[in-house]
Short mmCIF file of C-alpha atoms and ligand atoms in Angstrom, two decimals:
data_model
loop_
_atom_site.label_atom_id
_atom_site.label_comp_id
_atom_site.label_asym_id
_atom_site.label_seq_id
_atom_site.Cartn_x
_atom_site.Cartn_y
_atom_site.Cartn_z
CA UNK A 1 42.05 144.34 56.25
CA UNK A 2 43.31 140.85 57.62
CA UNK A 3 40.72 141.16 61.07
CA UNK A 4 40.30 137.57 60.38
CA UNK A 5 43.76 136.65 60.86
CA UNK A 6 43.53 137.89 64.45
CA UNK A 7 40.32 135.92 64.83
CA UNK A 8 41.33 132.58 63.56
CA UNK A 9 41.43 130.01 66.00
CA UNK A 10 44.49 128.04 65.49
CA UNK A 11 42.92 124.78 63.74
CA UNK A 12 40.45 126.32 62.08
CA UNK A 13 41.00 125.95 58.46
CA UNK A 14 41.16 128.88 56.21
CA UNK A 15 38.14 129.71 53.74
CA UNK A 16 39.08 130.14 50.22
CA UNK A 17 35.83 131.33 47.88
CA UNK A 18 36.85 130.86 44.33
CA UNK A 19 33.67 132.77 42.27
CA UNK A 20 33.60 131.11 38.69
CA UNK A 21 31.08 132.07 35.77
CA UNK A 22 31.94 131.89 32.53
CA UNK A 23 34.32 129.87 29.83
CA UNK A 24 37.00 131.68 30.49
CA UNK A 25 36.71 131.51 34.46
CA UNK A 26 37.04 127.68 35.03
CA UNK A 27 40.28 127.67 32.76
CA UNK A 28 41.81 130.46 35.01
CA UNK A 29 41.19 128.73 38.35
CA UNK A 30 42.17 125.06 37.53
CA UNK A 31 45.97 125.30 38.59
CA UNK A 32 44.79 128.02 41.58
CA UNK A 33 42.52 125.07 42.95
CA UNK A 34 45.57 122.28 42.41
CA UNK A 35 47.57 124.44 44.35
CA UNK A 36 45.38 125.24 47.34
CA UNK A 37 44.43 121.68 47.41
CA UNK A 38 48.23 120.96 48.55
CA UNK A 39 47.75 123.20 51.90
CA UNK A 40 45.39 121.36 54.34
CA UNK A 41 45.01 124.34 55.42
CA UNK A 42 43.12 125.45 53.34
CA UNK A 43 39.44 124.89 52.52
CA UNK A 44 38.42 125.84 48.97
CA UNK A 45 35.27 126.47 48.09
CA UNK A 46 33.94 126.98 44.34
CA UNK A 47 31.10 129.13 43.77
CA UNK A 48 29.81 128.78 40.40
CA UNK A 49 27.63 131.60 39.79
CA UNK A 50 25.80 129.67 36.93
CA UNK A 51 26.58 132.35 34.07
CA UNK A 52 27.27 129.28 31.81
CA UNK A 53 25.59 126.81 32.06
CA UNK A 54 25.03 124.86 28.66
CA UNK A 55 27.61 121.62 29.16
CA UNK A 56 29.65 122.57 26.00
CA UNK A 57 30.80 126.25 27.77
CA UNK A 58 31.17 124.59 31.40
CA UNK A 59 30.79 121.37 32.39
CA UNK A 60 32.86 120.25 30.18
CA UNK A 61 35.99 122.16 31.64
CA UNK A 62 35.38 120.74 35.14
CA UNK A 63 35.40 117.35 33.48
CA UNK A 64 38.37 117.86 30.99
CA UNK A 65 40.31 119.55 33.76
CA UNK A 66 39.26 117.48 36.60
CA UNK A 67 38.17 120.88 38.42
CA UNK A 68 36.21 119.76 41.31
CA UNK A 69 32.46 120.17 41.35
CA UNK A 70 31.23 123.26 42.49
CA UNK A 71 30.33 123.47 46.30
CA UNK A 72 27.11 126.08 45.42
CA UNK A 73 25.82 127.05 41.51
CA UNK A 74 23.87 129.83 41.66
CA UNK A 75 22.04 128.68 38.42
CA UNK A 76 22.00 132.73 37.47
CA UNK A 77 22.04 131.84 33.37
CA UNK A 78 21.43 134.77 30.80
CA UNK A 79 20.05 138.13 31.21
CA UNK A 80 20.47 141.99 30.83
CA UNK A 81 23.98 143.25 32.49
CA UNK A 82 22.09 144.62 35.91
CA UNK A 83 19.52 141.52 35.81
CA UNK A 84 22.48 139.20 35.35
CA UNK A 85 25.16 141.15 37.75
CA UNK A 86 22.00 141.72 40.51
CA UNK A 87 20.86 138.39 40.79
CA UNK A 88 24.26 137.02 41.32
CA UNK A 89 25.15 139.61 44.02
CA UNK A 90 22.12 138.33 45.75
CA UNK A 91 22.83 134.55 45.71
CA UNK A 92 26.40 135.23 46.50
CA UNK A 93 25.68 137.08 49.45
CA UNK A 94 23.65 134.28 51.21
CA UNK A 95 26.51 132.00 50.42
CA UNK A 96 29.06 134.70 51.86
CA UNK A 97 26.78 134.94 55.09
CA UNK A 98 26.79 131.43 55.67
CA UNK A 99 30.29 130.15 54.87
CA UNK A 100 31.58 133.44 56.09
CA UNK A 101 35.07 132.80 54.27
CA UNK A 102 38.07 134.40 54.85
CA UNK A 103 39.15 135.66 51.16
CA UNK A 104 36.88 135.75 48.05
CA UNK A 105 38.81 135.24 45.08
CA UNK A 106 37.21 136.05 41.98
CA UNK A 107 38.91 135.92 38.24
CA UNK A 108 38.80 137.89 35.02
CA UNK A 109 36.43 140.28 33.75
CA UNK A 110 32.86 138.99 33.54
CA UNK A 111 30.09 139.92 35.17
CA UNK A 112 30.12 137.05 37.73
CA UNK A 113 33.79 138.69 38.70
CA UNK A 114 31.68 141.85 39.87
CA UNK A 115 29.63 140.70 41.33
CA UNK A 116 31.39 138.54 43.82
CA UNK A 117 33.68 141.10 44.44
CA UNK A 118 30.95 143.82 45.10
CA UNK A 119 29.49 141.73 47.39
CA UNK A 120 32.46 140.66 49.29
CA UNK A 121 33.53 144.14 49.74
CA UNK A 122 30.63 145.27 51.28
CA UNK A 123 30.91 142.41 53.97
CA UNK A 124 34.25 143.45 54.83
CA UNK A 125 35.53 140.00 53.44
CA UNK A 126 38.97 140.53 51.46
CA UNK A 127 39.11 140.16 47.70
CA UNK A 128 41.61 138.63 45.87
CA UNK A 129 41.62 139.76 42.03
CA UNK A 130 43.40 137.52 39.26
CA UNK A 131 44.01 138.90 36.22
CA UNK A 132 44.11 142.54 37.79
CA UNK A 133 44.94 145.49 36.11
CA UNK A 134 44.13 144.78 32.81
CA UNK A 135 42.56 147.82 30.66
CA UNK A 136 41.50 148.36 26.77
CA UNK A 137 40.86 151.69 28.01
CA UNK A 138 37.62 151.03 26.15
CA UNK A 139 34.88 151.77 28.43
CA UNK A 140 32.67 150.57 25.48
CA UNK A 141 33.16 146.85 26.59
CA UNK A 142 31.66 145.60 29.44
CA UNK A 143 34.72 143.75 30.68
CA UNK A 144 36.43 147.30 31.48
CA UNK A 145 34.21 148.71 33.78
CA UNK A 146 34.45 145.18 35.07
CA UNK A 147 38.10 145.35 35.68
CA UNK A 148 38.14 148.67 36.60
CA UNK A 149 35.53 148.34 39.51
CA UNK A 150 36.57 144.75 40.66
CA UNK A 151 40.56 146.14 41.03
CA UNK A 152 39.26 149.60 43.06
CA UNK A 153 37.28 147.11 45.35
CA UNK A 154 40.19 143.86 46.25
CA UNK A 155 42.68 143.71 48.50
CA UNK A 156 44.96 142.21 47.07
CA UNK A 157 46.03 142.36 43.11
CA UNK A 158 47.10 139.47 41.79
CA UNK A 159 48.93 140.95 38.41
CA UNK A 160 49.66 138.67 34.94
CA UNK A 161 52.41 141.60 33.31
CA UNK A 162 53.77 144.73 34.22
CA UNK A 163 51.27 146.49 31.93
CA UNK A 164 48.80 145.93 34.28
CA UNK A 165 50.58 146.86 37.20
CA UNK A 166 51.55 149.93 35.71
CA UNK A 167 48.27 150.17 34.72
CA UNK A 168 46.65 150.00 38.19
CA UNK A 169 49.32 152.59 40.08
CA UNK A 170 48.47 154.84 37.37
CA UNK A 171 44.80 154.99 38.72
CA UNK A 172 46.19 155.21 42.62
CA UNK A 173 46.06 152.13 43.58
CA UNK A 174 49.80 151.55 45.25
CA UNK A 175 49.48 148.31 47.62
CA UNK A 176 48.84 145.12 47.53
CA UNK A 177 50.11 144.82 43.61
CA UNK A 178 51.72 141.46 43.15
CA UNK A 179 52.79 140.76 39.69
CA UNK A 180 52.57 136.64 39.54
CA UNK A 181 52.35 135.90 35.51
CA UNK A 182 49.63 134.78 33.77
CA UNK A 183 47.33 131.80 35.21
CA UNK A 184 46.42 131.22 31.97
CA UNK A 185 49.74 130.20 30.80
CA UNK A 186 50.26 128.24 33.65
CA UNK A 187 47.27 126.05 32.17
CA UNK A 188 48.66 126.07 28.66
CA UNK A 189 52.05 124.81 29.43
CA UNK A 190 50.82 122.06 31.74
CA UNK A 191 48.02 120.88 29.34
CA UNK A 192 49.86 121.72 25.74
CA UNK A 193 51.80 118.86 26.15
CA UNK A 194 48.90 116.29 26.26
CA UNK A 195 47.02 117.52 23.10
CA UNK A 196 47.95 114.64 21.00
CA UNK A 197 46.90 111.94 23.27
CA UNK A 198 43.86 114.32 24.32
CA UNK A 199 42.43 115.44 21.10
CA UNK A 200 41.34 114.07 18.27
CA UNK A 201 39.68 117.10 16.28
CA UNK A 202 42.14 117.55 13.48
CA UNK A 203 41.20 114.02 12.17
CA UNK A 204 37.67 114.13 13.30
CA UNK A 205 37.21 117.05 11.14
CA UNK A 206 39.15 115.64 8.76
CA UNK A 207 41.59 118.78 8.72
CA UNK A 208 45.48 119.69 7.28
CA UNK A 209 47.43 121.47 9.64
CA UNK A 210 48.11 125.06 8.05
CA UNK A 211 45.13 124.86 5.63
CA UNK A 212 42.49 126.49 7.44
CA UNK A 213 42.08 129.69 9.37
CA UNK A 214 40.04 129.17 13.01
CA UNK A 215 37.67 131.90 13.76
CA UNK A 216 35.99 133.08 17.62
CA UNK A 217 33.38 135.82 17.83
CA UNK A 218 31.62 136.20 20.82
CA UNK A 219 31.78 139.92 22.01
CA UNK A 220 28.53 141.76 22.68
CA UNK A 221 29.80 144.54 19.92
CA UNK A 222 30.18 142.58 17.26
CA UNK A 223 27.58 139.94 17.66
CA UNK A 224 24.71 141.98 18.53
CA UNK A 225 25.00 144.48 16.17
CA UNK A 226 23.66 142.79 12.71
CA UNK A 227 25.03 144.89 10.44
CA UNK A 228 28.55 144.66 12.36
CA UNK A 229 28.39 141.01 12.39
CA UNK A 230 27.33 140.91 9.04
CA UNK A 231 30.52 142.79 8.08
CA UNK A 232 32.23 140.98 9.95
CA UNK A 233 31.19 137.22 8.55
CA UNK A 234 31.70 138.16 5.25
CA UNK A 235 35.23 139.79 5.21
CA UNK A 236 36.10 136.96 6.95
CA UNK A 237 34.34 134.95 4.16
CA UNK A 238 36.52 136.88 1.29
CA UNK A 239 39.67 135.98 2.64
CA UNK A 240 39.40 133.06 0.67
CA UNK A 241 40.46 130.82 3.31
CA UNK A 242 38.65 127.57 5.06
CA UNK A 243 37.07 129.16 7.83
CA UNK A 244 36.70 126.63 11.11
CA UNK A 245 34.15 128.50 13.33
CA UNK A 246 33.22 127.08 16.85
CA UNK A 247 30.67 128.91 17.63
CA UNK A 248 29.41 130.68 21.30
CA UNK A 249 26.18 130.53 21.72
CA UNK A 250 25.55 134.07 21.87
CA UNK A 251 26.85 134.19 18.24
CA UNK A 252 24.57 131.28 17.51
CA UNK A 253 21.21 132.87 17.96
CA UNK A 254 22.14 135.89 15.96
CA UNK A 255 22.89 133.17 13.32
CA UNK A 256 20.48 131.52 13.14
CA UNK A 257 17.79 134.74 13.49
CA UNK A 258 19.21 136.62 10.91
CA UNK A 259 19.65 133.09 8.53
CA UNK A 260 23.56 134.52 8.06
CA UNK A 261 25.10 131.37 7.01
CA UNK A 262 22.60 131.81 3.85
CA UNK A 263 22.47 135.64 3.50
CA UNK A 264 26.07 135.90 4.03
CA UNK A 265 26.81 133.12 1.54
CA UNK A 266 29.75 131.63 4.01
CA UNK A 267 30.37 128.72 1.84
CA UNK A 268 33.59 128.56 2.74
CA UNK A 269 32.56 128.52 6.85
CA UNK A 270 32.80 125.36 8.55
CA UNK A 271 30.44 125.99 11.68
CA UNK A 272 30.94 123.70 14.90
CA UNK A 273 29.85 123.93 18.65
CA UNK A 274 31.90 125.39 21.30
CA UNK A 275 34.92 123.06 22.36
CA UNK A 276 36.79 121.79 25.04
CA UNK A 277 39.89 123.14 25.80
CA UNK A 278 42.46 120.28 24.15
CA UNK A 279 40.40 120.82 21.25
CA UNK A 280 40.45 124.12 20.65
CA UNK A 281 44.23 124.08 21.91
CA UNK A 282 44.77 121.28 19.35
CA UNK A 283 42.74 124.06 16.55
CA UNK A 284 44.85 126.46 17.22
CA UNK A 285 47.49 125.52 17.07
CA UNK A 286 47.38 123.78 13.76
CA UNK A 287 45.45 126.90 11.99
CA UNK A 288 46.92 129.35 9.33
CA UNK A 289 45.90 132.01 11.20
CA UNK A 290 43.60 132.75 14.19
CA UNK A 291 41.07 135.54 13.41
CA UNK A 292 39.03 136.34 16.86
CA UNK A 293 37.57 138.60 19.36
CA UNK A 294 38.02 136.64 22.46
CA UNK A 295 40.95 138.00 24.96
CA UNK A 296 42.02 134.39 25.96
CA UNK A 297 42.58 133.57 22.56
CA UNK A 298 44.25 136.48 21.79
CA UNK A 299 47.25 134.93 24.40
CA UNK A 300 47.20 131.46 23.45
CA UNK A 301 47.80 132.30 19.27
CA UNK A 302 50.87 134.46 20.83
CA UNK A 303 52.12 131.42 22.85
CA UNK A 304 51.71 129.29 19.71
CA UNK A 305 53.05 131.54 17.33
CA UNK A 306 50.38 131.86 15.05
CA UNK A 307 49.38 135.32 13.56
CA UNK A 308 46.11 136.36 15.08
CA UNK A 309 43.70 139.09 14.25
CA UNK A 310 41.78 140.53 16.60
CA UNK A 311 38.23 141.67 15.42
CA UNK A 312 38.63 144.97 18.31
CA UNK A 313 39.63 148.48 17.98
CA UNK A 314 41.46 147.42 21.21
CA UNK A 315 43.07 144.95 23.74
CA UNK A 316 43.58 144.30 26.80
CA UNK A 317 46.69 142.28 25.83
CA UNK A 318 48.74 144.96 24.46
CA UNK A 319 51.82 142.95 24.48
CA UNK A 320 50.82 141.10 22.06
CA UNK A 321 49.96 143.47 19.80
CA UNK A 322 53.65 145.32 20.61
CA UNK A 323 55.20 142.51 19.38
CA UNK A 324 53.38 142.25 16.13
CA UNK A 325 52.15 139.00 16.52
CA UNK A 326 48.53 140.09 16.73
CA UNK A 327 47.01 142.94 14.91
CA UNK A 328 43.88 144.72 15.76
CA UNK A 329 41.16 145.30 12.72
CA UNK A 330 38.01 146.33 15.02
CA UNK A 331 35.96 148.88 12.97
CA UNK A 332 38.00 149.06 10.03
CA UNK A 333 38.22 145.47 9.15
CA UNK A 334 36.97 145.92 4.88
CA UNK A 335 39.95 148.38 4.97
CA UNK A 336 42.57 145.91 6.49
CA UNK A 337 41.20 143.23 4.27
CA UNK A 338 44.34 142.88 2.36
CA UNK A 339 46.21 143.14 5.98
CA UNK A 340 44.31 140.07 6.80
CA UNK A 341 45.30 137.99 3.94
CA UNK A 342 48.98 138.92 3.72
CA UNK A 343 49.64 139.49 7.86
CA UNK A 344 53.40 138.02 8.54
CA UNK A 345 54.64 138.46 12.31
CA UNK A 346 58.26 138.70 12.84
CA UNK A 347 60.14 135.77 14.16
CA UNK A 348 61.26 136.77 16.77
CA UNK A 349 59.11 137.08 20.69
CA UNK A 350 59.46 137.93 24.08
CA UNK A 351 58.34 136.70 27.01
CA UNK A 352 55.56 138.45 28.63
CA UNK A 353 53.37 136.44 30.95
CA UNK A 354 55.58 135.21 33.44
CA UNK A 355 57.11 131.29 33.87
CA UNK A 356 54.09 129.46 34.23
CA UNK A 357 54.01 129.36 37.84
CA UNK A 358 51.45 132.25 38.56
CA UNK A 359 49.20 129.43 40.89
CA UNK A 360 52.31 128.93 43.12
CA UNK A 361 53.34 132.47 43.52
CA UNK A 362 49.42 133.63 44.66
CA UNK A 363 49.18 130.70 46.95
CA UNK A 364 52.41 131.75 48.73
CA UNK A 365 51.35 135.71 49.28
CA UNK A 366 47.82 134.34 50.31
CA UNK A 367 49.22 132.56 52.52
CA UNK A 368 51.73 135.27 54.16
CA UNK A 369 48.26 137.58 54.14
CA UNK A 370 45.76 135.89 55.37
C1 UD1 B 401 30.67 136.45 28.87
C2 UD1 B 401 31.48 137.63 29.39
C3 UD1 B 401 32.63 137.90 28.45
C4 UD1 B 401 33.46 136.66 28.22
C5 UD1 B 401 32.58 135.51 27.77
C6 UD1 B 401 33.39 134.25 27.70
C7 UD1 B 401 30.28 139.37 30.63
C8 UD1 B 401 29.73 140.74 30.56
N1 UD1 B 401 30.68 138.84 29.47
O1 UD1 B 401 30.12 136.84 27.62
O2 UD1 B 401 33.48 138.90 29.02
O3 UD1 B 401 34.43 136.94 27.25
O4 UD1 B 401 31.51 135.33 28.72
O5 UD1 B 401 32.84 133.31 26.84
O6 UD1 B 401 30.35 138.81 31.69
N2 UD1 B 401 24.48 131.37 26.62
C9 UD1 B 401 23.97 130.12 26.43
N3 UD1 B 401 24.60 129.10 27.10
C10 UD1 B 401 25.63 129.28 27.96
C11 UD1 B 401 26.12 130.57 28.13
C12 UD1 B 401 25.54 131.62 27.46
O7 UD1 B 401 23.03 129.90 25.68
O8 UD1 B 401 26.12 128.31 28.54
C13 UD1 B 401 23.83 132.48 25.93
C14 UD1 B 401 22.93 133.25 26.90
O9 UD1 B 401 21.65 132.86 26.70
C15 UD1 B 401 23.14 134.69 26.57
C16 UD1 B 401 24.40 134.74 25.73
O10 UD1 B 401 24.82 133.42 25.48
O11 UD1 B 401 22.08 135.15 25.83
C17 UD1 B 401 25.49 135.52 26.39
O12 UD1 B 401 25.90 134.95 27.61
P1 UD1 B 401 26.61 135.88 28.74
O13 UD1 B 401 27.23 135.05 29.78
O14 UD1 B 401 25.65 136.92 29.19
O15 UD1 B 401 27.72 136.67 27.95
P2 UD1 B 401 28.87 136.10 27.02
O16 UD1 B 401 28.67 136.66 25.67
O17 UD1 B 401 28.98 134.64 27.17
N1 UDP B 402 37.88 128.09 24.31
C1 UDP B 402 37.52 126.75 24.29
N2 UDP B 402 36.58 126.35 23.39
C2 UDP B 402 36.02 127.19 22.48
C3 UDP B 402 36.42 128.56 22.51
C4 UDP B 402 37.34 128.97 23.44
O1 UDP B 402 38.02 125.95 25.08
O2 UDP B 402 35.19 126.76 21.68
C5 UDP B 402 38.89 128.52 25.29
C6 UDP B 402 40.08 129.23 24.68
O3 UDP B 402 41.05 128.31 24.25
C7 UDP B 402 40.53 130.09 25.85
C8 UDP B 402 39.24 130.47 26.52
O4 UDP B 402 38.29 129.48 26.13
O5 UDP B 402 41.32 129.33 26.75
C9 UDP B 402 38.78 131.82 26.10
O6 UDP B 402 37.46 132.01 26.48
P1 UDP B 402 36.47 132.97 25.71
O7 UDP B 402 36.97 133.25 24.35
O8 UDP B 402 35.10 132.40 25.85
O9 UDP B 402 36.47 134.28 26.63
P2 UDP B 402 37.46 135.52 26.78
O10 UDP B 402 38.84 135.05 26.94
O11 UDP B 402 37.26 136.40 25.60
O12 UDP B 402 36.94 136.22 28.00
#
């Protein structure tokens, strides 16, 4: 696996490929990026594959978390999951061929995570996974055969809890399991602290802390289904609560094609565009209650301690759901109406995603590997 070590000439610095895509992506890598920056040794390079691409679900990240700019951007944007997955494997591998790194490190779930690892893999480059071993055991979402494939094809398994590496020993996969914490949280404890200074949203939207309920929906299932979303929107609606909606832009076609903010009479739906991440830190962590499908989101209401609802039959994050602080209404959300409106976690938490050093612990095995 490490043929490259053997290889290196002694000054030669070490290629690091970070593949980013999506939202969720450029969060993940910002303290991985700090960290490498610290070795000379290293040479990072960011591949942005281009899956977002509108400035409100990317740029502004790079900018918010000074995140340098990408080395390549693919410029892949939207399309069907092979169309979207294809065309990235074929960009990526003319980037692989020429840079020729010496790990690929790719994040997540999302397509863009595939595909970079697919491709890497077949050049005989290692692969790094963060967030590995994750499962719904939902083969339904996309994001699971993501995980599943993108863990059977790295090298090494960079692991947020000991769910996942459970998980991934349960499916034979024995070495190279490292279980660092969550990345995630390493961002959320650095940045939590500057939300005051940083964000401004509670006034600009002229908001009370506790008096409104912030609401995500972005997952192929429930968005592209009308009747689901439907369903969804106006259970959500009945709760009775102020409903503060930033909204993805897959979400915001259907929307807008189907007219829902009339048909569905949301009169009590305050709909905004997709926000950067001190704002939607500073959102949450105000609200009454979270109600969302996302699976970052899912983490950050647990880390705030505010009772979140999951619109899934299941999660990824099960340890949230163990400890009651998050409760899953998927399919049967009409029935667990009343669930919604009188949800009270307990008081009490445990710690699940590791001490907020996850960048620091990867960086040291990557560098005892490669
Ligand atoms: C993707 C991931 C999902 C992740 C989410 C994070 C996959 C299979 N899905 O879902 O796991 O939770 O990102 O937000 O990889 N669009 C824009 N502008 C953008 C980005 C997207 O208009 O900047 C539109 C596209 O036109 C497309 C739709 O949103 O029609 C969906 O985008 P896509 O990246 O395919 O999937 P997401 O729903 O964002
Ligand atoms: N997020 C954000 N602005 C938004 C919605 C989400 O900054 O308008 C952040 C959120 O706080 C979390 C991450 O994006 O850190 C989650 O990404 P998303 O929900 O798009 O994807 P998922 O986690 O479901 O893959």
């Amino acid at each position: 696996m490490y043929e490259n070590k053997k290889n290196m000439a002694k000054n030669k610095k070490i290629k690091i490929l970070c593949v980013v895509g999506a939202r969720p992506n450029f969060i993940k890598i910002t303290p991985l990026i700090k960290e490498l920056k610290k070795y000379p040794k290293f040479q990072p390079i960011i591949v942005h594959t281009g899956q977002h691409y509108d400035y409100k679900m990317s740029g502004t990240f790079f900018k918010e978390l000074d995140i340098p700019k990408p080395n390549y951007n693919l410029g892949i944007k939207a399309g069907l999951h092979g169309e979207q997955t294809g065309k990235t494997m074929i960009e990526f591998e003319k980037v692989c061929l020429k840079e020729k790194p010496d790990l690929v490190v790719v994040v997540g779930d999302v397509n863009s995570t595939l595909a970079g690892a697919l491709v890497a893999a077949k050049l005989h480059i290692p692969v790094a996974h963060i967030e590995a071993g994750l499962r719904s055991f939902d083969k339904t979402m996309p994001e699971e055969i993501n995980r599943v494939l993108t863990d059977h094809l790295s090298d090494i398994l960079f692991c947020p809890t000991k769910t996942a590496v459970k998980n991934l020993k349960n499916e034979g996969i024995k070495k190279n399991i490292y279980n660092v914490g969550d990345l995630m949280y390493d961002v959320f404890l650095k940045k939590i602290k500057f939300i005051q200074t940083e964000s401004k949203i509670i006034e600009k939207l002229n908001l009370k802390p506790k008096e409104y309920a912030l609401l995500t929906i972005h997952r192929a299932s429930n968005v592209d289904n009308p009747e689901k979303l439907k369903k969804i929107l106006k259970a959500v609606q009945s709760t009775g609560e102020k409903i503060i909606f930033p909204v993805h832009p897959r979400t915001k076609k259907q929307i807008e094609k189907l007219k829902l903010l009339h048909t569905c009479q949301l009169t009590n739906f305050q709909l905004i565009e997709p926000l950067g991440y001190f704002d939607m830190l500073m959102l949450e962590k105000n609200a009454k209650k979270i109600i969302t499908d996302s699976g970052g989101v899912q983490k950050e209401a647990y880390w705030l301690k505010i009772p979140c609802i999951t619109l899934r039959n299941k999660t990824e994050w099960v340890e949230t759901t163990k400890n009651k602080w998050n409760i899953l209404v998927g399919d049967q959300i009409q029935k667990k109406f009343n669930f919604i409106n009188h949800f009270k976690p307990p008081t009490k938490q445990l710690k699940y995603f590791g001490q907020g050093n996850a960048a620091q612990k990867i960086l040291k095995i990557i560098k005892q590997k490669i």
